[in-house]
CSV table of C-alpha atoms and ligand atoms in Angstrom, one decimal:
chain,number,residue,atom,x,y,z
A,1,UNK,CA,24.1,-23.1,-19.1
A,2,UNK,CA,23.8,-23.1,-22.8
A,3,UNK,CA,19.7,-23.6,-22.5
A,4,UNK,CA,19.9,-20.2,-19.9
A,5,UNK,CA,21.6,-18.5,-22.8
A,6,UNK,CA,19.6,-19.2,-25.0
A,7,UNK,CA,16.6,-19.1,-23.4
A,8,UNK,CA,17.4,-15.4,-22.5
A,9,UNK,CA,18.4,-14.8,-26.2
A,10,UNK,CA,15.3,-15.2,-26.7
A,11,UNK,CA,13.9,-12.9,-24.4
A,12,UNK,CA,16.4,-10.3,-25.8
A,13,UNK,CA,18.2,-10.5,-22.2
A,14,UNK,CA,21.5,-11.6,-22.3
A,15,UNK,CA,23.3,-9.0,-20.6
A,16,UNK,CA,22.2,-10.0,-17.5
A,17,UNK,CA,24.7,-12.5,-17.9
A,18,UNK,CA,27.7,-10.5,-17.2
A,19,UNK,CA,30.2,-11.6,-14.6
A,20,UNK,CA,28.4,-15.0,-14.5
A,21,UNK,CA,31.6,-17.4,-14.6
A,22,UNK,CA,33.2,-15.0,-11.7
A,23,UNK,CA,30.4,-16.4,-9.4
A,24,UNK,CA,31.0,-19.3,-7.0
A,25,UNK,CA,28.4,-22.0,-8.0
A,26,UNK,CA,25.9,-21.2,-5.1
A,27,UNK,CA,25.4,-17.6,-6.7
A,28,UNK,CA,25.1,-19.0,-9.5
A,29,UNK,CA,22.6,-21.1,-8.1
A,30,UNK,CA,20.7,-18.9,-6.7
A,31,UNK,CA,20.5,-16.4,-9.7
A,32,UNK,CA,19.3,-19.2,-11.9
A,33,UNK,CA,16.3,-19.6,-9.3
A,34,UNK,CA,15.6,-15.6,-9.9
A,35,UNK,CA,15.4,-16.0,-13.0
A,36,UNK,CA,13.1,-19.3,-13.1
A,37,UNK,CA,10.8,-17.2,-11.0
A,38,UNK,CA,10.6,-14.1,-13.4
A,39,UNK,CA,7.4,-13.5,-14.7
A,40,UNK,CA,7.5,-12.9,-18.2
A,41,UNK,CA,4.4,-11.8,-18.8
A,42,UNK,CA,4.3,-9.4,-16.4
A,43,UNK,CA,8.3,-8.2,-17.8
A,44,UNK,CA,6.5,-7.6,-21.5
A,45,UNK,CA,4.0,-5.0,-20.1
A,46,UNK,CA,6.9,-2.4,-19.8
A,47,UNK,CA,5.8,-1.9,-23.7
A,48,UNK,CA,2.6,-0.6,-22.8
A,49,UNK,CA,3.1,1.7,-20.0
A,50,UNK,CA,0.2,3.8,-20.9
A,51,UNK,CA,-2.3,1.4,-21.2
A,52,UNK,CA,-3.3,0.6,-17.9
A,53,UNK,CA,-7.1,-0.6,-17.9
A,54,UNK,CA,-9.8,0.5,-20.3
A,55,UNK,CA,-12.8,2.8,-17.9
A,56,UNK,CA,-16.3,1.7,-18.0
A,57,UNK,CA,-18.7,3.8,-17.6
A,58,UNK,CA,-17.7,6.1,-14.8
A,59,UNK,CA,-20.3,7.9,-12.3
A,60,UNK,CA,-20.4,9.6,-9.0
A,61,UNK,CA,-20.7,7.1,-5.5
A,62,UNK,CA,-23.0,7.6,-2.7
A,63,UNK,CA,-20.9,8.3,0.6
A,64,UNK,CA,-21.5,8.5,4.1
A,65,UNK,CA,-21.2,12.3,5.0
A,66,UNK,CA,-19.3,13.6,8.5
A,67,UNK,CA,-22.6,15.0,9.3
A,68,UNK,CA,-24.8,11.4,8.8
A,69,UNK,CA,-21.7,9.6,10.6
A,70,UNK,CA,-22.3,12.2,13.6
A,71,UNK,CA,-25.9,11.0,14.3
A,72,UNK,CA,-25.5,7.4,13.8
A,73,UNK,CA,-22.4,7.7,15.8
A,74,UNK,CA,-23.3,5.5,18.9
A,75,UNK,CA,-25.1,3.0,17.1
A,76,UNK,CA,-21.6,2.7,14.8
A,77,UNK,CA,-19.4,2.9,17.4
A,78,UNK,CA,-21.5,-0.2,19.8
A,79,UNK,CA,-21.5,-2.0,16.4
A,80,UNK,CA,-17.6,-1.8,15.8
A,81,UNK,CA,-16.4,-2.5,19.5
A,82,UNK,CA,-18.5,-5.4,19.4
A,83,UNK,CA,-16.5,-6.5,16.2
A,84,UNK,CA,-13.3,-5.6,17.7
A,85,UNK,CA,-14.0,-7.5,21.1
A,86,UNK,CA,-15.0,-10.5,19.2
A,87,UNK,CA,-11.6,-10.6,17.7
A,88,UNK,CA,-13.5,-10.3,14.2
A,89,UNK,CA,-11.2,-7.5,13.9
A,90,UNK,CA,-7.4,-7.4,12.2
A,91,UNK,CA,-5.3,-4.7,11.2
A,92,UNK,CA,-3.0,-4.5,8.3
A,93,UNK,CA,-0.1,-2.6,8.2
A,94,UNK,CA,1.4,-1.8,4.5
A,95,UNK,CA,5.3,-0.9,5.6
A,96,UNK,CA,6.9,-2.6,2.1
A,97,UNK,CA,6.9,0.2,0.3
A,98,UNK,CA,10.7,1.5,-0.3
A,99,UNK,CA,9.9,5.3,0.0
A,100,UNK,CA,11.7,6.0,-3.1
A,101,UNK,CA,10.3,9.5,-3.0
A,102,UNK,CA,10.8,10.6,0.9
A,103,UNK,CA,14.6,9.2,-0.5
A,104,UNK,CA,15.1,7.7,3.6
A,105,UNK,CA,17.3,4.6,3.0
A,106,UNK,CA,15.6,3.0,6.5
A,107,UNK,CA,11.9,1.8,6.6
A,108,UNK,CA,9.5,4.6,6.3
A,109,UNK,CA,8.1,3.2,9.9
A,110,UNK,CA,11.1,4.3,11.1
A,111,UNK,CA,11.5,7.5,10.5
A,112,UNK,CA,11.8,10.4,13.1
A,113,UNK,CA,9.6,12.8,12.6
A,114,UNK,CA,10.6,14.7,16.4
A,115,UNK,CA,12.1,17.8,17.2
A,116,UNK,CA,13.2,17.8,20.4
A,117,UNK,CA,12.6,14.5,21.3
A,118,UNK,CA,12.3,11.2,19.1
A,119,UNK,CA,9.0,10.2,17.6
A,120,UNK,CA,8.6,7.8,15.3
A,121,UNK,CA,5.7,6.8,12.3
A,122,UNK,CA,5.5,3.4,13.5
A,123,UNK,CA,5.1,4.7,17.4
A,124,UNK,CA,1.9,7.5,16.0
A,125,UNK,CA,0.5,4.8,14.8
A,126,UNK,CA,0.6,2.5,17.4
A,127,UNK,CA,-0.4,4.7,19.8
A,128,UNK,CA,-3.8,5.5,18.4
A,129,UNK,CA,-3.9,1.9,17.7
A,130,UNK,CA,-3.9,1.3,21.3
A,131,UNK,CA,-6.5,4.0,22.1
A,132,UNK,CA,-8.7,2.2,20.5
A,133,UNK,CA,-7.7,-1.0,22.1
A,134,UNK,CA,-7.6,0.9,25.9
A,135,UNK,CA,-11.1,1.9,24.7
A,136,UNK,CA,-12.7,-1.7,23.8
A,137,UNK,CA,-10.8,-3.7,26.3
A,138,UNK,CA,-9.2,-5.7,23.7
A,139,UNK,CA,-6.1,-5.9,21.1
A,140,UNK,CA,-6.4,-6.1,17.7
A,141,UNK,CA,-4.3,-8.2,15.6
A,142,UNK,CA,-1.7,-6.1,13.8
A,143,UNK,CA,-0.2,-7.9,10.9
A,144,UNK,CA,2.9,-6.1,9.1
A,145,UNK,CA,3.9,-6.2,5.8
A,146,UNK,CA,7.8,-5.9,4.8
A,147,UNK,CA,9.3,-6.7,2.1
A,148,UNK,CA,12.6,-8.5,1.2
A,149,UNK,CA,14.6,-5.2,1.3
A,150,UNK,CA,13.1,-4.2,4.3
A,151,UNK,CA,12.2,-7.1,6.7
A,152,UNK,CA,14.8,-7.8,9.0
A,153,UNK,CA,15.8,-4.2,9.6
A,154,UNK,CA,11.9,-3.6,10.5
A,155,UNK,CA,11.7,-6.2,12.9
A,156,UNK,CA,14.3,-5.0,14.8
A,157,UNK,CA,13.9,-1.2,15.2
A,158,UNK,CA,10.3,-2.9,16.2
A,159,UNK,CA,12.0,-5.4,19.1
A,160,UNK,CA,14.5,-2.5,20.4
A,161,UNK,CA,11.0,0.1,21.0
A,162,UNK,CA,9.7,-2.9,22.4
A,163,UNK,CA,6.6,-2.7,19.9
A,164,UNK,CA,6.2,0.9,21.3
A,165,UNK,CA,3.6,-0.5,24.0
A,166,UNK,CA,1.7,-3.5,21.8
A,167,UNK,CA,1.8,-6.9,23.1
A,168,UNK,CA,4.4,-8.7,20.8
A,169,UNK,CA,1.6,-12.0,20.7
A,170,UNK,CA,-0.9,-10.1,18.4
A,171,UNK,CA,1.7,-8.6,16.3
A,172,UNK,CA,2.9,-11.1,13.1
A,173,UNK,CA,5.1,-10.1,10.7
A,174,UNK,CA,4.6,-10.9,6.6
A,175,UNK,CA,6.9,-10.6,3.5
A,176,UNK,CA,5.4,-9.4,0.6
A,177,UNK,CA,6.9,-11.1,-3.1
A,178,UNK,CA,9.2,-8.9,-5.3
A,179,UNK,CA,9.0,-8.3,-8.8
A,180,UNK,CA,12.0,-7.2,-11.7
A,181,UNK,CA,12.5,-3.8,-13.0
A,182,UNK,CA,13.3,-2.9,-16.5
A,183,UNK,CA,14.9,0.0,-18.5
A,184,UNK,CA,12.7,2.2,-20.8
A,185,UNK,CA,13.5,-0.7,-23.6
A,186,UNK,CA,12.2,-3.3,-21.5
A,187,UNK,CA,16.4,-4.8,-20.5
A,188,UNK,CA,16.0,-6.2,-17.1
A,189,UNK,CA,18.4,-4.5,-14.3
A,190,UNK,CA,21.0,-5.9,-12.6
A,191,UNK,CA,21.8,-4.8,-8.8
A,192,UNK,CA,25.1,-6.5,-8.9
A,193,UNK,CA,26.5,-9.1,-10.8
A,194,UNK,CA,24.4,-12.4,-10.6
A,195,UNK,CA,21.4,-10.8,-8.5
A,196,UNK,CA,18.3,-9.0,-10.4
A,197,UNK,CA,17.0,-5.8,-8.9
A,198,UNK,CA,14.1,-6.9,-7.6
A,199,UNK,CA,11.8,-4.8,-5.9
A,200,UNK,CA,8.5,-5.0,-3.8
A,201,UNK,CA,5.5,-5.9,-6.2
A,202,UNK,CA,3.2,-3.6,-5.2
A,203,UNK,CA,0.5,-3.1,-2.1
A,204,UNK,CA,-2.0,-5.2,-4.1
A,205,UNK,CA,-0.1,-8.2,-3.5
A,206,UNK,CA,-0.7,-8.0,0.1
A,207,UNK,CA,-3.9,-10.8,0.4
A,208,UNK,CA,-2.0,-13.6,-1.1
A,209,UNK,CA,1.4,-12.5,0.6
A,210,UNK,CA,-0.7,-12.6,4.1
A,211,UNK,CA,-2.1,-15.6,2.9
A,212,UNK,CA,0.9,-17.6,2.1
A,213,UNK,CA,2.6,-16.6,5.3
A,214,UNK,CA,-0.4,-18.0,7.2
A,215,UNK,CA,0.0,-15.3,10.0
A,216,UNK,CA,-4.2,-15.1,10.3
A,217,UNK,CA,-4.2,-19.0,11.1
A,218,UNK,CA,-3.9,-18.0,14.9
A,219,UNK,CA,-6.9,-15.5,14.9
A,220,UNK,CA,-9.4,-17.5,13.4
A,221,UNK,CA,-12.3,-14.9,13.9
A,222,UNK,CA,-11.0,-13.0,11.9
A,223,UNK,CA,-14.0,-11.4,10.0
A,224,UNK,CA,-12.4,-7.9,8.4
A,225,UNK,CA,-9.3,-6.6,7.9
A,226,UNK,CA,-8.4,-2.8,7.9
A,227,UNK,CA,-5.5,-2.3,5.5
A,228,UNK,CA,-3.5,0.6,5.5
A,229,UNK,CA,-0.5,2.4,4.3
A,230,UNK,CA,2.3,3.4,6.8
A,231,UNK,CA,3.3,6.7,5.9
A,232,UNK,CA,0.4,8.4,7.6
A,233,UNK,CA,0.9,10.0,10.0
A,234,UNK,CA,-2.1,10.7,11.6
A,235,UNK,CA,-3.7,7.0,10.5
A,236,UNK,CA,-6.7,5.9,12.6
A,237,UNK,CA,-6.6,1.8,12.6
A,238,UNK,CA,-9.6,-0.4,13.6
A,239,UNK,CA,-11.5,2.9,14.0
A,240,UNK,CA,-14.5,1.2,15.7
A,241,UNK,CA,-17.0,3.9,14.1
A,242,UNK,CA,-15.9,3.0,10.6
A,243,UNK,CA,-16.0,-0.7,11.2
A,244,UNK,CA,-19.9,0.0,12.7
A,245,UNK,CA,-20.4,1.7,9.4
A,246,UNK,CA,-19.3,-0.4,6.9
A,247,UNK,CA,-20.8,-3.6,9.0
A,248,UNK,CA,-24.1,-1.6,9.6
A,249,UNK,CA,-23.6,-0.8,5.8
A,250,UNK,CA,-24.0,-4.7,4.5
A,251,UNK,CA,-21.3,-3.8,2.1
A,252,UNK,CA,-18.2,-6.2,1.5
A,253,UNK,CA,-16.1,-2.8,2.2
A,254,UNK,CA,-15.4,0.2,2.9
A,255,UNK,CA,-12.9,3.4,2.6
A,256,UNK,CA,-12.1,6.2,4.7
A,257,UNK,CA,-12.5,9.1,2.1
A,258,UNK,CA,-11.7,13.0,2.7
A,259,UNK,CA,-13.4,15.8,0.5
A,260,UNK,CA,-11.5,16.9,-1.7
A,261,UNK,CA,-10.5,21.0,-1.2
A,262,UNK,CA,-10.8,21.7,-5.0
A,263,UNK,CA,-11.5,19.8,-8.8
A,264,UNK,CA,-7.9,18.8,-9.9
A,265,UNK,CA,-6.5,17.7,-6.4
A,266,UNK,CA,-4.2,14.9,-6.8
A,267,UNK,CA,-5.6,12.5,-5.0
A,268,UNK,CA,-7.5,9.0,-6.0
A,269,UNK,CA,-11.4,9.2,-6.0
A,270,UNK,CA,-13.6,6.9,-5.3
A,271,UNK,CA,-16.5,6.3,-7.3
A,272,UNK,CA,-18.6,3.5,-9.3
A,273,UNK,CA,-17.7,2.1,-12.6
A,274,UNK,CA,-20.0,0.2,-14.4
A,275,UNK,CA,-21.9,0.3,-11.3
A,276,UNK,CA,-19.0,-1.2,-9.0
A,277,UNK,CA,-17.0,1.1,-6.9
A,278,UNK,CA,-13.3,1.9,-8.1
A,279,UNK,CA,-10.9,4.0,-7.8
A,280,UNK,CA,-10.1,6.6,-10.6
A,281,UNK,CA,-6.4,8.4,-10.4
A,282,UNK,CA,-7.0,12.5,-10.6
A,283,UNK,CA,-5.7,12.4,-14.1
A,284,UNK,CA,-7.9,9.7,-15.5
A,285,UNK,CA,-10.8,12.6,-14.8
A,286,UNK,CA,-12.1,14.6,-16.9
A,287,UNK,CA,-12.2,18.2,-16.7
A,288,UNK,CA,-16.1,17.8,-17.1
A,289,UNK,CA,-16.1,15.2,-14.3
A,290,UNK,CA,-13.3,16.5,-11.8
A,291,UNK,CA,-15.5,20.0,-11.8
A,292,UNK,CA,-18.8,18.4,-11.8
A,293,UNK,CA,-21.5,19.3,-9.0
A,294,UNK,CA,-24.6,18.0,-7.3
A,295,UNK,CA,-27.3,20.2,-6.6
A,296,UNK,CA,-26.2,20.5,-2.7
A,297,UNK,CA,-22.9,22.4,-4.6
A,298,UNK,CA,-20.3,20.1,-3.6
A,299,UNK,CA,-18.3,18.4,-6.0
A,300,UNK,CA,-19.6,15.2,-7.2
A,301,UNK,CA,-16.7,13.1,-7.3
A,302,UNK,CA,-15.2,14.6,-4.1
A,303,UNK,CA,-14.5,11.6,-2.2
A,304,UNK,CA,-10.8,11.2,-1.9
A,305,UNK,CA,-9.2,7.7,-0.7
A,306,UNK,CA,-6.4,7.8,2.2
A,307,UNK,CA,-5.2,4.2,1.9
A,308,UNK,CA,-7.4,3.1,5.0
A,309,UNK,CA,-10.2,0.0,3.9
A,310,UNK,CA,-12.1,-2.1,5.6
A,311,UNK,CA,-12.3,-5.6,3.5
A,312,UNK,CA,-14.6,-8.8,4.3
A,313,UNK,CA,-12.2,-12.0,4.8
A,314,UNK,CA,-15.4,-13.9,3.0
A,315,UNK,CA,-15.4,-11.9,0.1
A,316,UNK,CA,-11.4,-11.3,-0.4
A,317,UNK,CA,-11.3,-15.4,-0.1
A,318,UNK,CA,-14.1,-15.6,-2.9
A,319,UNK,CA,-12.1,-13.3,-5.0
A,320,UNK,CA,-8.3,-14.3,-4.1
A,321,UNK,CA,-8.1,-16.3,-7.5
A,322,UNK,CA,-8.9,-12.7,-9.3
A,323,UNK,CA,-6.3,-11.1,-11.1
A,324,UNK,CA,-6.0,-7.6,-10.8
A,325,UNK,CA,-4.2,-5.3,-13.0
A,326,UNK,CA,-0.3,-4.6,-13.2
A,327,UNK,CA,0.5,-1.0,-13.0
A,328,UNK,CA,3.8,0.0,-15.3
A,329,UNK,CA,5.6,2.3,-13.1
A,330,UNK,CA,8.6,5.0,-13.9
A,331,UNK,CA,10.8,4.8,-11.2
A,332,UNK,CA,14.3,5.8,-10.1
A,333,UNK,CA,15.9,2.5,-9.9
A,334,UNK,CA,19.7,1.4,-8.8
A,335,UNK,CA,21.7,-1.0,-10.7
A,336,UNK,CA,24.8,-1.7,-12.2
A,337,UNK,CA,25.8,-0.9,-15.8
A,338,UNK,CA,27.6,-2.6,-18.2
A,339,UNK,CA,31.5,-2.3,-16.3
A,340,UNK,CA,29.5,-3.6,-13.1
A,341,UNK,CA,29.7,0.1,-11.9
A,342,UNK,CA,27.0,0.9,-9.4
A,343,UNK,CA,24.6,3.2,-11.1
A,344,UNK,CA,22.5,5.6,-8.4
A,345,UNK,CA,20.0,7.3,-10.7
A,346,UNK,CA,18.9,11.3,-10.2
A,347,UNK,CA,15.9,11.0,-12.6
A,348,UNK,CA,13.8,7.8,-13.4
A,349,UNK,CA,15.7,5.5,-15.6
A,350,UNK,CA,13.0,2.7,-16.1
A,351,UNK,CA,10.1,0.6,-14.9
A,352,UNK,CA,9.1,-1.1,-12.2
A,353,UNK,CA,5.7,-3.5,-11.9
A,354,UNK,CA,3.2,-3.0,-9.4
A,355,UNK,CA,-0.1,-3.8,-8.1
A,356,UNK,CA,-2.4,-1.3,-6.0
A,357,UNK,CA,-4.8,-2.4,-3.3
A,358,UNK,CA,-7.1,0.1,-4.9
A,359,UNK,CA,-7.9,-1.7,-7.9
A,360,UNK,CA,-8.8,-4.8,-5.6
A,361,UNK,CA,-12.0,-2.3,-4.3
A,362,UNK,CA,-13.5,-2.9,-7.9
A,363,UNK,CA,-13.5,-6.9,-6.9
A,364,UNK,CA,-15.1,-6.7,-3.9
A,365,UNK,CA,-18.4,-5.5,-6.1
A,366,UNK,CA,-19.8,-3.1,-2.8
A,367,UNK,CA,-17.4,-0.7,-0.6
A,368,UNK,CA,-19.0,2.2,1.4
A,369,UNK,CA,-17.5,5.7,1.5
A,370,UNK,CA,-17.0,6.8,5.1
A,371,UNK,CA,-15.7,10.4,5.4
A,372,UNK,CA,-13.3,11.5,8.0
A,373,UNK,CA,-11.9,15.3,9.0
A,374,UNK,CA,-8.7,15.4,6.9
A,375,UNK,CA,-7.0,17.7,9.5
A,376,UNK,CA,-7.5,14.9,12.0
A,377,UNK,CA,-6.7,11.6,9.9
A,378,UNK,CA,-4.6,12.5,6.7
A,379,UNK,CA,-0.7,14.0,6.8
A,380,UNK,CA,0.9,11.8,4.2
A,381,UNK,CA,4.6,11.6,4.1
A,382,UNK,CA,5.2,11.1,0.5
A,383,UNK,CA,8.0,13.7,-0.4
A,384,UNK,CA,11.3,15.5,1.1
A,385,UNK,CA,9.8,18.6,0.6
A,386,UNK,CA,6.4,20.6,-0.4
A,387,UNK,CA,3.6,18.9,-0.7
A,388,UNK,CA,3.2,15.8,1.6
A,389,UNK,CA,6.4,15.8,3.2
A,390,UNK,CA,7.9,15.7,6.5
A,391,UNK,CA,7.0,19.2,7.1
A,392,UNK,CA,3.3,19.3,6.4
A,393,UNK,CA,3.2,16.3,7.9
A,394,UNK,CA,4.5,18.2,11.3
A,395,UNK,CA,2.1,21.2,10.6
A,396,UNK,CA,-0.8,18.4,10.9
A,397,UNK,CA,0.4,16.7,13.8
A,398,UNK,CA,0.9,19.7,15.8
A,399,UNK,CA,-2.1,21.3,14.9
A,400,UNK,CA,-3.5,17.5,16.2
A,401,UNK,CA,-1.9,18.4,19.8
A,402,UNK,CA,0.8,16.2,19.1
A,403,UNK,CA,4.7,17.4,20.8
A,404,UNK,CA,7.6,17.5,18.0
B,1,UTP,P1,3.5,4.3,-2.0
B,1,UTP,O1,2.7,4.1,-3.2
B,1,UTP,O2,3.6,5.7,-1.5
B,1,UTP,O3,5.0,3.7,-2.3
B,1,UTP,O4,3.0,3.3,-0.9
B,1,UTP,P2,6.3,3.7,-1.5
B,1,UTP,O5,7.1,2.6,-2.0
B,1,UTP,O6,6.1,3.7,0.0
B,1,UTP,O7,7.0,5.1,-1.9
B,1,UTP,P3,7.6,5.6,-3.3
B,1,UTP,O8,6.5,5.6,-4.3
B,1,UTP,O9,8.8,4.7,-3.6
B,1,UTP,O10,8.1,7.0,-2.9
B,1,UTP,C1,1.8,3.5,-0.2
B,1,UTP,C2,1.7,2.5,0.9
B,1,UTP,O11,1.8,1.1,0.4
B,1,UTP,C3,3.0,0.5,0.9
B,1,UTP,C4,3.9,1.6,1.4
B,1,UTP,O12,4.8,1.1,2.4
B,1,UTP,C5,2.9,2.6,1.9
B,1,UTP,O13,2.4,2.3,3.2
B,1,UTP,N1,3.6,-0.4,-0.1
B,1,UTP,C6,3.9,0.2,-1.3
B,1,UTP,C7,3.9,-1.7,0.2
B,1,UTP,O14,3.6,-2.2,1.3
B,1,UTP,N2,4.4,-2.4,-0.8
B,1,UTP,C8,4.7,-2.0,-2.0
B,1,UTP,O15,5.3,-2.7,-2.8
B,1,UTP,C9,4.5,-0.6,-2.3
């Protein structure tokens, strides 16, 4: 005990000592192994919040345009169903987020979106998953990512909507690692007494969380994986167009991208640095850059990512040792405070650590852009209300046919 304490006097972190003796000896146990596990490198980065990754030399991507896509359709499409009926195929869900924003306590999956009847992101989802896998004659592989806070109730709601229709043998379910949150002077949070806040580590943590859980081991074809994030509703999974594309393509990957409607929309854009492709945030463009165009008078970095990639197996193995960068995150983050009082914060209160698929498209040195018709692929639910939120979200999906 007196090596703990002193260990974390070090770190300047004693507090999170409080109401230590009051624990039976298995919590205390088990906090000790928390805090063996902390990454303290990645804890000392909350002093440079700002300084995320220096930009190389930043310039516009080539893309494939709706209109290119539209005459190499067939050819795409015979392409992709191959790769889907070969099983070379898998999807991969990204349902560990916590949805801080949307403010839902349950999994974002979960949500009901319906009006008069129930209808659920998860079910959307699964249902165009299954159009495509009505249309190849053959099921895809549809690994999900939780995360501790999430897992078990996920996995159930799942079970009771009896996978809303997908065979329960090509579903596998994976946990993704957690990481600690600070305050704005770097003091780890507590969420009670003897248990660290911990919180999911990010969606670029998903490879060696898939990895580690070994749920691929049964699909050994597995040749590509289409990643993508869960609050979409209008996500298209193992599109078999896109995978013609990017296989047609030669590239190690691809991203669905939409145009962008106008210079300073806040979304990420792809584009090539130092000759690579990457993702740059809307604010780390420049006014120059964000209003730039090309001579056919569209903008030139217009090529806005929807969390939907295509990534080679080969390639994400070669690069799995690769560190990619941790973001610094301001969050609103629960905890207790100094009297053990349960502490809900209104505004954001301190940092959380985070990696971002997107910065793992820079590693995989190729990725094509591969547009798709926003109205038909992209209604985010980010937010409770304006932009991104539940009701834009139900603008989209009626407008796409769908019944509230
Ligand atoms: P967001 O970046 O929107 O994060 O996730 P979030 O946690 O869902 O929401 P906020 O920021 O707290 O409001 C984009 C996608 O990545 C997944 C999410 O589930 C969503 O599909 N994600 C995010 C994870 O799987 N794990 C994470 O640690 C973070």
């Amino acid at each position: 005990m007196r090596q703990l304490t002193g260990f974390l006097a070090e770190k300047g972190q004693t507090h999170i000592l409080q109401g230590f003796d009051g624990l039976s000896e298995a919590e205390q146990d088990k906090f000790v192994r928390q805090i063996e596990n902390i990454d303290w490198d990645t804890v000392e980065l909350w002093r440079h919040p700002e300084d995320l990754s220096g930009k190389g030399h930043v310039e516009p991507i080539e893309g494939l345009s709706l209109g290119e896509i539209e005459r190499r359709r067939e050819e795409y499409l015979s392409i992709g169903t191959d790769a889907i009926r070969g099983g070379r195929v898998a999807c991969v869900l990204l349902a560990g987020g916590q949805g801080t924003r949307l403010g839902s306590d349950g999994p974002k999956g979960a949500y009901d979106i319906g009006l008069t009847h129930p209808l659920y992101i998860f079910e959307l989802q699964i249902k165009n998953l299954l159009d495509v896998c009505n249309a190849c004659h053959a099921y895809v592989p549809l690994f999900i990512m939780t995360s501790d806070k999430n897992d078990a109730i996920t996995r159930e709601f799942l079970k009771n909507h009896g996978y809303f229709g997908y065979p329960e043998e090509y579903i596998r379910f994976f946990v993704q690692d957690m990481a600690p949150s600070v305050d704005f002077s770097g003091k780890l949070f507590l969420e009670g007494r003897g248990r660290l806040a911990l919180s999911p580590n990010g969606n670029g943590g998903w490879y060696s969380s898939l990895k580690r859980a070994k749920v691929g081991e049964a699909f050994p074809e597995i040749e590509w994986y289409n990643v993508y994030g869960v609050d979409n509703v209008l996500q298209r999974s193992a599109d078999p167009v896109f995978v013609g594309a990017v296989i047609a393509s030669g590239m190690n990957s691809g991203a669905k991208v939409v145009r962008k409607t106008q210079p300073h929309e806040k979304v990420g854009v792809l584009c090539l640095e130092d000759k690579k492709p990457s993702v740059i945030e809307y604010y780390e463009l420049t006014e120059e850059m964000a209003s730039l165009r090309g001579a056919d008078g569209n903008l030139s970095y217009s090529f806005g990512v929807i969390l939907n990639y295509l990534l080679s197996a080969k390639k994400l193995e070669e690069i799995a040792r690769e560190r990619i960068p941790v973001h610094v995150v301001k969050k609103k983050i629960a905890h207790i405070d100094e009297n053990g009082a349960l502490v809900k914060p209104e505004i954001e209160n301190g940092y959380k650590f985070e990696t971002l698929i997107l910065d793992m498209i820079r590693l995989m040195d190729s990725c094509l852009p591969f547009e798709v018709v926003r109205e038909r692929e992209f209604a985010p639910i980010k937010n409770k209300e304006g932009v991104d939120s539940v009701e834009t979200a139900r603008a989209l999906l009626r407008e796409n046919g769908v019944e509230l």
